[in-house]
XYZ file of C-alpha atoms in Angstrom:
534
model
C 17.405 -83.541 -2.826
C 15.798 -81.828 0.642
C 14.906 -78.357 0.222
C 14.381 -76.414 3.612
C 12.662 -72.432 3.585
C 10.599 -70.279 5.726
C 7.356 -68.920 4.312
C 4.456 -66.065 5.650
C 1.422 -67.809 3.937
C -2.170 -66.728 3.154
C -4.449 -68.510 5.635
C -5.420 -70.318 2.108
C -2.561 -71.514 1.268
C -1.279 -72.759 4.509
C -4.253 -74.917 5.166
C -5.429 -75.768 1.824
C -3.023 -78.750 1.139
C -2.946 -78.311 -2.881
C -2.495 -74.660 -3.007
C 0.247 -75.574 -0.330
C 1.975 -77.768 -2.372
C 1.428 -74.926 -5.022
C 2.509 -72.163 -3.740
C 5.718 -73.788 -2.330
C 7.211 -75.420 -5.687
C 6.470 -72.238 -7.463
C 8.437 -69.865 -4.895
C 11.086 -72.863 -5.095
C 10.696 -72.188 -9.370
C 9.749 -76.052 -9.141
C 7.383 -77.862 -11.803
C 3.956 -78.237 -10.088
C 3.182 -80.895 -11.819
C 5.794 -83.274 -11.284
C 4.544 -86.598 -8.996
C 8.278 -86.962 -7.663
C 8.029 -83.779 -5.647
C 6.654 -83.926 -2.034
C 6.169 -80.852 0.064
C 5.166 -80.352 4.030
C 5.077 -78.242 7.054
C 7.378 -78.918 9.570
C 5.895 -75.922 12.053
C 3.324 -73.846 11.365
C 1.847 -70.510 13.712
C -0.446 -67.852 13.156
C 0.468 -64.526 13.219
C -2.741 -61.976 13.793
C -1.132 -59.191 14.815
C -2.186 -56.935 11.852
C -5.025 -56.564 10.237
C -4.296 -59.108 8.006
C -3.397 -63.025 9.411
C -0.797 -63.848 8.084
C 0.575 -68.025 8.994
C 4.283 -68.373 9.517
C 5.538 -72.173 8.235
C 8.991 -73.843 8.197
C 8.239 -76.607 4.933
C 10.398 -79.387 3.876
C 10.304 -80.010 0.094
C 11.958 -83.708 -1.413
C 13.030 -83.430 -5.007
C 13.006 -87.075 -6.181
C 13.273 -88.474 -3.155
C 11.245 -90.413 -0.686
C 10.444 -88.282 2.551
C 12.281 -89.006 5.768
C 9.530 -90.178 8.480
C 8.135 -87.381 10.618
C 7.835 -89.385 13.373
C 10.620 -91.940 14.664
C 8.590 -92.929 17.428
C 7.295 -96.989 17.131
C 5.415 -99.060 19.275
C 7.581 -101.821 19.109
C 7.875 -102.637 23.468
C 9.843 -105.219 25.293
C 7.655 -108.683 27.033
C 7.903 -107.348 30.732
C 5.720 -109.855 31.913
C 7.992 -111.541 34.169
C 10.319 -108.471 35.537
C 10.571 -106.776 38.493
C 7.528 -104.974 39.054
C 6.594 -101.055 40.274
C 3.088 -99.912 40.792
C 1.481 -96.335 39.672
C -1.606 -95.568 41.424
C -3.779 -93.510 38.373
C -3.924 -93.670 34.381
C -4.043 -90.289 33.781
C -1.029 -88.900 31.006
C 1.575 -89.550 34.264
C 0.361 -92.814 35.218
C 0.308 -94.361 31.917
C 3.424 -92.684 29.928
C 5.321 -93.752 33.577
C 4.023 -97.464 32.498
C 5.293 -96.924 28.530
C 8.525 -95.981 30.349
C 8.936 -97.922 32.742
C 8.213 -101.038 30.004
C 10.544 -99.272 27.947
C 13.208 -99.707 30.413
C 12.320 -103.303 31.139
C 10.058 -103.207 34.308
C 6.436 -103.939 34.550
C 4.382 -101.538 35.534
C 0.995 -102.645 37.715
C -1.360 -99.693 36.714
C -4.198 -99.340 39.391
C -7.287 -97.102 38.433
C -10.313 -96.192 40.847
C -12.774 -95.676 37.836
C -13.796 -97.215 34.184
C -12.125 -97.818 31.101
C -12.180 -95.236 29.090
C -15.455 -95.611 26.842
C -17.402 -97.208 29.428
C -17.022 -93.496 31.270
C -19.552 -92.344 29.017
C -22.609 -93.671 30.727
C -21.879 -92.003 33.553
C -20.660 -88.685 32.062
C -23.860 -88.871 30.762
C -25.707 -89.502 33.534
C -24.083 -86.352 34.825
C -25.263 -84.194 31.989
C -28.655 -85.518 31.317
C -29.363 -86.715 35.098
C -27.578 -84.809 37.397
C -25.786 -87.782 39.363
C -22.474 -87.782 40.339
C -20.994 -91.271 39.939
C -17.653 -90.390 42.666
C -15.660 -93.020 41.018
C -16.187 -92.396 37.217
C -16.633 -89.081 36.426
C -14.704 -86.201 34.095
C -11.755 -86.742 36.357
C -11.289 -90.207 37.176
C -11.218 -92.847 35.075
C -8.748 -94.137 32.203
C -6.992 -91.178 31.055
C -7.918 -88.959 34.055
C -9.134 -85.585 33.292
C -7.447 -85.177 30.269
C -9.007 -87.906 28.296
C -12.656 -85.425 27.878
C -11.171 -82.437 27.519
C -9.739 -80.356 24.729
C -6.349 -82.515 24.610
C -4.338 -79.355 24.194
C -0.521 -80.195 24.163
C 1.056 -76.865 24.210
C 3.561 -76.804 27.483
C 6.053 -74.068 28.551
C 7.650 -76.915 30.678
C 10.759 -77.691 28.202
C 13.339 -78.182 31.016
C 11.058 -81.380 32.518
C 10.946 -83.745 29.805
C 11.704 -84.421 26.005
C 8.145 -82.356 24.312
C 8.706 -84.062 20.938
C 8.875 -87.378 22.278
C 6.185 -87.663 24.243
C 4.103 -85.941 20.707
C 5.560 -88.638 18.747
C 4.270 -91.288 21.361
C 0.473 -89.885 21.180
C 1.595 -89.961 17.184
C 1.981 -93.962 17.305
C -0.695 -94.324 18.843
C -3.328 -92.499 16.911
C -2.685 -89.110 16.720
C -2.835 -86.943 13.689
C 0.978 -85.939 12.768
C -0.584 -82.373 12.776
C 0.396 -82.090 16.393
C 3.951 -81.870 15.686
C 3.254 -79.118 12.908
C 1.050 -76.364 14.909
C 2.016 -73.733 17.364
C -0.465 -74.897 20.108
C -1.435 -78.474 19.102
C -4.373 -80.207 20.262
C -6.084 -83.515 19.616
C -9.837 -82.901 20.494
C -12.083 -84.788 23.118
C -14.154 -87.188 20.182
C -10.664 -88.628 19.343
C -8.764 -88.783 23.043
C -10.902 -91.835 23.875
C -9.176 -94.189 21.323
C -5.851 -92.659 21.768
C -6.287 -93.684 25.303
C -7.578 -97.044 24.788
C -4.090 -97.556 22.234
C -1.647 -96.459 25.318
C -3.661 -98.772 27.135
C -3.153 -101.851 24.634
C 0.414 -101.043 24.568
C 1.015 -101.686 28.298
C -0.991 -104.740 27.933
C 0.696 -106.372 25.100
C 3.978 -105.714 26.328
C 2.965 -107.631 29.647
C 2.089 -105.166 32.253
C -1.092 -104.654 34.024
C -3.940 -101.842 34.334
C -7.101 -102.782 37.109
C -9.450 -100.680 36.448
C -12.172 -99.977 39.544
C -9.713 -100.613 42.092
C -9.077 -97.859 44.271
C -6.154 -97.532 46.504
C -7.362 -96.997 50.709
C -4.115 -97.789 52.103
C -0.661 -97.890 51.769
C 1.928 -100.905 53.221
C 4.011 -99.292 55.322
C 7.426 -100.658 56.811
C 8.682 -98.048 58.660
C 9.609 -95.157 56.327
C 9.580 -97.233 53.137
C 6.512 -97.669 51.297
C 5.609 -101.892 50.085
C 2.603 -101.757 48.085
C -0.915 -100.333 48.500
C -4.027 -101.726 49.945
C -7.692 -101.651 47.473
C -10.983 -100.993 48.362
C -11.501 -105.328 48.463
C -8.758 -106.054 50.822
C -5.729 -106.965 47.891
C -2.326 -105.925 48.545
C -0.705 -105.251 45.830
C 3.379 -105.125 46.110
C 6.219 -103.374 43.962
C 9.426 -102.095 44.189
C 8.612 -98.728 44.524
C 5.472 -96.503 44.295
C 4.452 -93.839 41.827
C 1.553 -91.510 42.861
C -0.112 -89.770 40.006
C -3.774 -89.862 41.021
C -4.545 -86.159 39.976
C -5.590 -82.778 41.284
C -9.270 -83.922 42.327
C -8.194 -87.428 44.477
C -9.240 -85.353 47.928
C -9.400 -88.997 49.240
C -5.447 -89.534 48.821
C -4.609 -86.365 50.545
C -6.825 -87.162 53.450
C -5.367 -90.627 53.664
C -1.776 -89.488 53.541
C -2.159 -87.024 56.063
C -3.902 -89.540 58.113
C -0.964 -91.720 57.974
C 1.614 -88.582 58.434
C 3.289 -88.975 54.995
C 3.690 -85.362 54.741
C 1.959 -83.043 52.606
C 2.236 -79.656 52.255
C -0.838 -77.283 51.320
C -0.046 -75.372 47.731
C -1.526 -72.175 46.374
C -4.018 -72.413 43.457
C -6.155 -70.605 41.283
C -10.023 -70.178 41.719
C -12.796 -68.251 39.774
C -15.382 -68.850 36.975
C -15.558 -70.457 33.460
C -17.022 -67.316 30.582
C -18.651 -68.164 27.308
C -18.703 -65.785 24.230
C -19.635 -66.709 20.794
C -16.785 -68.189 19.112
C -18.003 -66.012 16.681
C -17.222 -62.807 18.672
C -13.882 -64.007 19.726
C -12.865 -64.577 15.941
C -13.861 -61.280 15.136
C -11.797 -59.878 17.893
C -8.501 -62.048 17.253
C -8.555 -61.874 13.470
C -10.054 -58.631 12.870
C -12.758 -59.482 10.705
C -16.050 -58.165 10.028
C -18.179 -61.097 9.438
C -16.464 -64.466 10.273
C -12.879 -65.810 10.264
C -13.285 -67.604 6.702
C -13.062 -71.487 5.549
C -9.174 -71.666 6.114
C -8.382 -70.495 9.834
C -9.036 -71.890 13.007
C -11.133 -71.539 15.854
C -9.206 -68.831 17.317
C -8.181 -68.516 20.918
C -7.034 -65.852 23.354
C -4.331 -65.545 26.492
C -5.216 -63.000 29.162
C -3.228 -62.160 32.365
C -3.712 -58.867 34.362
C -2.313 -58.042 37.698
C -4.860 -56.680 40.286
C -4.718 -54.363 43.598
C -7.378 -55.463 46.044
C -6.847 -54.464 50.072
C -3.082 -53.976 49.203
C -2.121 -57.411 47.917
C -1.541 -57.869 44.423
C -2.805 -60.952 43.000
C -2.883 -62.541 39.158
C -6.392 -63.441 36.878
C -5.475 -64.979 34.150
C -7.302 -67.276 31.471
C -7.086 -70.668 32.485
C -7.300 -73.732 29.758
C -9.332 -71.515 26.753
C -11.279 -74.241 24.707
C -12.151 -72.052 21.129
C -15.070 -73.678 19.451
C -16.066 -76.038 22.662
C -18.174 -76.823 25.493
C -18.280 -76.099 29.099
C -18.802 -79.569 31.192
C -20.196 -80.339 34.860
C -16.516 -81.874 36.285
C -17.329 -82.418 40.031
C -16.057 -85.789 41.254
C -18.685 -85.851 44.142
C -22.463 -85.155 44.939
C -23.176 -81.884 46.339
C -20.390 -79.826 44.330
C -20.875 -77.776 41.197
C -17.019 -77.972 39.245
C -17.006 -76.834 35.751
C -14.362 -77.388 32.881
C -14.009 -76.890 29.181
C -13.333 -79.297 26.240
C -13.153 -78.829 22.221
C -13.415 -81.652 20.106
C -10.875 -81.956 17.082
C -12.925 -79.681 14.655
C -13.638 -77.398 17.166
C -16.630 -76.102 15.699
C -19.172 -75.303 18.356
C -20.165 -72.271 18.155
C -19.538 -70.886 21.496
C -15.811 -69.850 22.683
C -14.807 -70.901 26.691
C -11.708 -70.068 29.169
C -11.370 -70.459 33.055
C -11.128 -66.444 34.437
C -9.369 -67.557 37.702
C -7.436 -65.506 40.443
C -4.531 -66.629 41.865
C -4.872 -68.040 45.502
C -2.460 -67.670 48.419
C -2.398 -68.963 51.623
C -2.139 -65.732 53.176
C -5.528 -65.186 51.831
C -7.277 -68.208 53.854
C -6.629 -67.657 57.288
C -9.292 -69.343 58.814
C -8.154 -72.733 56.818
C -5.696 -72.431 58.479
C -6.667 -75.253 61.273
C -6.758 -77.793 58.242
C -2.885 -77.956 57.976
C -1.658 -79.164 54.480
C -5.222 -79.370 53.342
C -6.304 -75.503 54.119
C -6.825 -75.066 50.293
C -8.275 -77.989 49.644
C -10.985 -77.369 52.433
C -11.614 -73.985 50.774
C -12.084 -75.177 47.385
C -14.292 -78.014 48.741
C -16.433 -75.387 50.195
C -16.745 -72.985 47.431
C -18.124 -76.222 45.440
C -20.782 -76.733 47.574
C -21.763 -72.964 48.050
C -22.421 -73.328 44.062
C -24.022 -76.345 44.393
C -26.217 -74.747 46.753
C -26.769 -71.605 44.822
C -27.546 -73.572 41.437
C -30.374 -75.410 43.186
C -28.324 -78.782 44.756
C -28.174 -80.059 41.219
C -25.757 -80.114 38.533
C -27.549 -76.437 37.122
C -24.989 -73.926 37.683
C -25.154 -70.572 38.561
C -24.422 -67.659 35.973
C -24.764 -64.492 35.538
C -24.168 -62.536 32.180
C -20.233 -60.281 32.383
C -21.106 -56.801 32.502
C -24.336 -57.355 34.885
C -21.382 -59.333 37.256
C -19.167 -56.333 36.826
C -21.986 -53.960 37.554
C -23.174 -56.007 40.446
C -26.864 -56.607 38.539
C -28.704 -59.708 38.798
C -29.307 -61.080 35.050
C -32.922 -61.085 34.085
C -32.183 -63.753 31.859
C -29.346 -65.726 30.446
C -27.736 -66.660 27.338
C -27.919 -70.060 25.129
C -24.972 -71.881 26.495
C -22.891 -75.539 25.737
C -23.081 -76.296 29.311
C -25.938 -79.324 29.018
C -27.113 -79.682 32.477
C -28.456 -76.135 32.220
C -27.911 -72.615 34.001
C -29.248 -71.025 36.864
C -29.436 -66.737 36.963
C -27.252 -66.349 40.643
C -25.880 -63.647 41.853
C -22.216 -64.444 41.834
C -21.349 -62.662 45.085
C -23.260 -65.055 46.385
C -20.958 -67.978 45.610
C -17.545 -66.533 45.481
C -15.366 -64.824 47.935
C -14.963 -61.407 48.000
C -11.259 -61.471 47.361
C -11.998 -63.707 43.953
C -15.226 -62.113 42.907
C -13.379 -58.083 43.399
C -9.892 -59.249 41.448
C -12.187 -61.002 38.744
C -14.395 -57.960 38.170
C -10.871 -55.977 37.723
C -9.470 -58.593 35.546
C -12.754 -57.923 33.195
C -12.644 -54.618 32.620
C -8.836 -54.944 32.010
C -9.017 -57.590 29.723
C -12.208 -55.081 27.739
C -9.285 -53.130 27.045
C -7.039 -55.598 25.723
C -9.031 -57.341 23.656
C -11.991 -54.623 22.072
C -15.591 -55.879 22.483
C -14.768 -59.004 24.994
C -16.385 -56.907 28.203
C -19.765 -57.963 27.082
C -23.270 -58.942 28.382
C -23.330 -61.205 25.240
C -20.998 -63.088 27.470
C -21.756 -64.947 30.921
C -19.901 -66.274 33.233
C -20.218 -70.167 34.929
C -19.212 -71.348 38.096
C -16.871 -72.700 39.901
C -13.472 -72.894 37.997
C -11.576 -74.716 40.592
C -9.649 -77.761 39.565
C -7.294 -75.474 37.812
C -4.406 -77.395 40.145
C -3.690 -79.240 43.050
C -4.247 -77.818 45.948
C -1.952 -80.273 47.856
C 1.432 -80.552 46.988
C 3.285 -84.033 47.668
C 6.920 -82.970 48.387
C 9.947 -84.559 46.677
C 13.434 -84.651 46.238
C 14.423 -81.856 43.447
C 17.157 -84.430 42.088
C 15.765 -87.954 42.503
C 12.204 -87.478 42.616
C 10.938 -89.198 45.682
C 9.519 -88.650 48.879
C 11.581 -86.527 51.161
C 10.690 -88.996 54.102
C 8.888 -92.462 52.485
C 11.444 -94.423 50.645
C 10.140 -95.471 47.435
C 7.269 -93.331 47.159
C 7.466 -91.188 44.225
C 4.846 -88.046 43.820
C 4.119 -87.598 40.469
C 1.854 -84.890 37.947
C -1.010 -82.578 38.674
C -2.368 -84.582 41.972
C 1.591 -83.693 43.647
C 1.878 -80.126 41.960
C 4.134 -80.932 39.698
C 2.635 -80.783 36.229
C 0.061 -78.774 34.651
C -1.782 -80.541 31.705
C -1.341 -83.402 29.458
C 2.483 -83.059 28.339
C 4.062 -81.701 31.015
C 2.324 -84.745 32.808
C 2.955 -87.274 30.579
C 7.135 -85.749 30.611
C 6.920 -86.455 34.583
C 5.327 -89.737 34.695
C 8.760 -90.891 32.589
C 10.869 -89.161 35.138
C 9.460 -90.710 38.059
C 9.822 -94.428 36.195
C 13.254 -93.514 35.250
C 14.154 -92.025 39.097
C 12.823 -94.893 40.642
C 13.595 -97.947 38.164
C 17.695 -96.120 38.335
C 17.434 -96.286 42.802
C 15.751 -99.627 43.437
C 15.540 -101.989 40.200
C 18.719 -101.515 38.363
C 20.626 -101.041 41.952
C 18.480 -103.249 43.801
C 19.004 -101.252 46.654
C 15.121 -102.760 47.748
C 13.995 -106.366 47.809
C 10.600 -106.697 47.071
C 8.977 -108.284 50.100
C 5.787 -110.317 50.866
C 3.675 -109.441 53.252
């Protein structure tokens, strides 16, 4: 017998698996000790509204019966070895769920990757850190899993209408992660275990007969016409398929200036630009759960959302906390010398003591007139050279500049800064100095609104760290709303973050199996295309 209910749990006994089990059979007026009984969450969210947190769980209880699997997801793929074959240019989450899909559906997918498999990135993340060198192929945005790979792996999307979200969870599932992703609220897998998942996805294409080339990077595309053959690597190769998908992420600059060189067209996209702060997670806990002294054994690293609309020389523009890694670290994620680029990441446990979001404002076009003479790449340009102004003010190393919150707010130098996760080190800047005046003003009213939301967060026991910048693409790749491809290039198929249409790991992974599916359905299964040598 299945038993279904709804319960508002203790943070004790939601995440304490025995009193769990406990607490549930006894509301259910169950024997506790009975061995044939088997109790779980199905969902689980925290509620800290009031003063006390309360966790809200939907449970499943079997009565003398075996559980029903949590996960129908398998990894059980089709020998594509010798079928018609497409190419994806990028294993980030689009590039390589398009491959699972496109295997699924009986194609072979050739994956083509500019930088390293994904533990051999290490050496040169840590020559980053440690070193200060910028390695422009293999960095924390390219290589095997993309940016998402050394990051916090958060999961949570509001992009339900793109994809099937409990598939792709039950794919990562399969592959290695824990099933607590399809339980929680906002699910995340944590940068120390990404690597392997990766590598798994990875094995999975193999096995099943496609391809992934890692270090090859695309510098051309075959071109007949307005239809799109292959693609052209750095050694000369041409590498042919029966259609194209580009998911090569938000930071390929290299991509966008080689498809407007070859007039594919491009369009230039708004995007979001501004700092990365640090608290102590400790603060932040206090704040969220209403605590006095810390947030207990039992709850989470706790996190925080923050929008706030601001008024600066009449146009209204959002700030609003970008990709908030509780219990993480803030990382150097330029993808070339001369840039300063920073990001956040959590591993699983998240357990470092410092807290981190992305304050960004919103960035229009309108508000970059002199980019203007760049075309489709005016924000690009602009973020480029925001980069380098920080690389510049942090001393043309990977040292960024900071400056502690209220002494940014109050336009005051810091005499000195805080301890901080970031490992290549901080440098006391005067902000103004490296932002825009349209960013630095609607960040400084973002602050002291976000003080009021959230009691005690307008702090100089905070500091900010910039540039936040790769929040998204600043190029968008246009494409047909129904079948996915290139308004003008038949069989080229923009895909994820890099063409502005996803905007983290799910949402990614959910368009990298549309693409597959849009362009296996026009030219495999209706062989509307012969694949041609060249």
């Amino acid at each position: 017998m299945k038993r279904e209910l709804q319960l508002q749990l203790s943070p004790a006994e939601a995440y304490d698996s025995d009193l769990f089990r406990e607490t549930v059979l006894k509301r259910l007026k169950l024997p506790v000790a009975d061995p044939q009984i088997f109790a779980r969450q199905t969902k689980r969210s925290i509620d800290a509204r009031g003063r006390q947190v309360k966790v809200l769980v939907e449970a499943e209880v079997f009565v003398h019966e075996p559980p029903t699997p949590l996960s129908e997801q398998d990894r059980d793929y089709p020998n594509v070895s010798q079928a018609p074959q497409i190419i994806i240019v990028g294993a980030g989450p689009a590039g390589l769920f398009a491959a699972l899909r496109a295997i699924e559906l009986g194609v072979k997918p050739i994956v083509i990757e500019r930088g390293k498999e994904v533990r051999a990135r290490r050496r040169d993340l840590a020559a980053i850190n440690k070193d200060h060198i910028v390695n422009p192929e293999s960095n924390y945005c390219f290589g095997e899993g993309g940016a998402g790979t050394y990051s916090d792996g958060k999961l949570y999307t509001r992009s339900k209408k793109r994809g099937d979200i409990r598939r792709i969870m039950e794919i990562l599932v399969a592959h290695g992660a824990t099933e607590e992703i399809l339980v929680d609220a906002h699910p995340h897998i944590g940068t120390n275990k990404l690597p392997k998942l990766v590598e798994e996805l990875r094995n999975s294409i193999l096995q099943a007969g496609g391809e992934v080339l890692f270090g090859t990077k695309v510098v051309d595309f075959i071109l007949d016409r307005n239809e799109i053959k292959g693609v052209i690597t750095q050694d000369g190769e041409k590498i042919l398929g029966q259609g194209v998908i580009l998911a090569t992420g938000h930071s390929a600059r290299d991509i966008f200036h080689l498809l407007k060189s070859k007039n594919i067209l491009i369009e230039a996209k708004p995007f979001a630009l501004g700092v990365r702060i640090e608290h102590a997670q400790n603060l932040i806990d206090r704040i969220q759960y209403h605590c006095e002294v810390d947030r207990g054994p039992y709850l989470p690293a706790s996190a925080y959302a923050l929008v706030h609309q601001t008024l600066w020389q009449g146009k209204q523009r959002g700030v609003f906390s970008f990709c908030m890694c509780p219990g993480g670290f803030i990382v150097p994620a330029a993808t070339s010398p001369g840039e300063i680029v920073v990001n956040g990441m959590s591993p699983s446990r998240r357990d470092s003591k410092f807290a981190n979001s992305g304050i960004v404002a919103a960035v229009e076009l309108e508000d970059l007139p002199q980019y203007e003479k760049y075309g489709p790449l005016a924000a690009m340009m602009f973020q480029a050279e925001v980069e380098q102004k920080a690389w510049l003010a942090g001393g043309q190393t990977q040292t960024a500049p900071a400056q502690r919150m209220l002494d940014f707010v109050n336009k005051k130098i810091s005499a000195d800064l805080l301890d901080t996760s970031y490992q290549p080190g901080l440098l006391s800047v005067d902000m103004d100095s490296v932002l825009p005046d349209f960013i630095a003003e609607r960040l400084r009213q973002g602050f002291k609104a976000f003080g009021q939301k959230m009691k005690g967060y307008l702090t100089n026991d905070a500091q900010i760290i910039g540039v936040e910048s790769r929040t998204s693409s600043p190029v968008r790749i246009p494409r047909d709303r129904e079948t996915f491809e290139h308004p003008i290039i038949k069989g080229l198929y923009p895909c994820g973050e890099g063409a502005g249409y996803a905007g983290g790991i799910v949402s990614a992974a959910m368009d990298g199996e549309r693409c597959a599916e849009k362009l296996i359905e026009q030219y495999v299964r209706t062989g509307s295309r012969n694949q041609k040598t060249v």
